[in-house]
């Protein structure tokens, strides 16, 4: 899944927002506890994983016994009755693994990770593997997944601040799993040290510790998406947001992303596929005769899709329809037309993603026009200001 996200355009954000979509709830009301260490969940309740690295140490966190492993070894790690088994030796859980040199990495399933890995076994044979690392090292591993490293530096810097703010604000989202954020599109895609590039690293270093605060001094929820298609959207039109309008997430016209190759798009989806997906999502529909757009938001996004089918008709919120059917093919709800073809429907529209907050393609457009990352953040999150949370 992850590689398929990164491959086409290195934009994970367009899906990253979907979690809040699908859960039906988004936390825009309470600030997460402040922290500059991120616990990123890499593997959840797995039976085994591969561990390697140049030179690293193991610590049993409950009984500090250190064991050192050397270059060239490649271990298949398992668990048994709540203990962690590496190279025939049994360790108590949780187990911390750190590279011997501070700028080195440990490899989990062939991917490099900085700072520290914590392995916890449940009572039986399953383990959860968490990368515990400094927030800026984490942002380095997000940035390479979220933006192309050859984009202008000011756009990369804006993305670094947004990604840092997102994790700062949403830390603890996975508290019940034993970490802060997962490494997938559900939160933000995090690919560890393997994705680091000089340009993306520089953007992180040049904005070290910076996040955005809103006009009440609280960390802003800096959500973002690939392209707004000409107009950003407000959260209440996308998610079930309980709170009143959020001052820094307002729908506004964006004239900076029309260069982007998915600024306009069209795609064809089979009628039988749409029907199956809607039924799987709990919408009872028969053979679909027509799909109609009902109402539009100020951003031009469809409010509802009316599904006219053999058993009647029903209106589904456009965002929910998109999620249920195919959020990859139906790139946004900024749909201009739905055309009936023989056995399928053709969707035409603008932009990619939910449209709330920073438009990534627009960030590049602004940077190309000579704007700074402060200009970019100020445009997409109006009324916020930059604050350094750590060095
Ligand atoms: Zn997650
Ligand atoms: Zn835009």
Short mmCIF file of C-alpha atoms and ligand atoms in Angstrom, two decimals, residues 225-232 254-258 263 359-362 380, ligand 2:
data_model
loop_
_atom_site.label_atom_id
_atom_site.label_comp_id
_atom_site.label_asym_id
_atom_site.label_seq_id
_atom_site.Cartn_x
_atom_site.Cartn_y
_atom_site.Cartn_z
CA UNK A 225 -3.83 17.60 0.90
CA UNK A 226 -2.33 17.22 -2.58
CA UNK A 227 -4.25 19.84 -4.56
CA UNK A 228 -7.33 21.89 -3.74
CA UNK A 229 -8.36 22.25 -7.38
CA UNK A 230 -8.70 26.02 -7.09
CA UNK A 231 -10.45 26.43 -3.74
CA UNK A 232 -9.71 24.98 -0.32
CA UNK A 254 -6.15 29.18 -4.41
CA UNK A 255 -4.66 30.19 -7.72
CA UNK A 256 -1.35 28.40 -7.21
CA UNK A 257 -2.06 24.75 -8.01
CA UNK A 258 -3.33 24.89 -11.59
CA UNK A 263 -5.47 19.71 -11.10
CA UNK A 359 -2.72 22.64 -0.74
CA UNK A 360 0.63 20.96 -1.41
CA UNK A 361 0.65 21.73 -5.12
CA UNK A 362 -0.27 25.30 -4.23
CA UNK A 380 -3.29 28.26 3.95
ZN1 LIG B 2 -4.64 24.77 -4.49
#
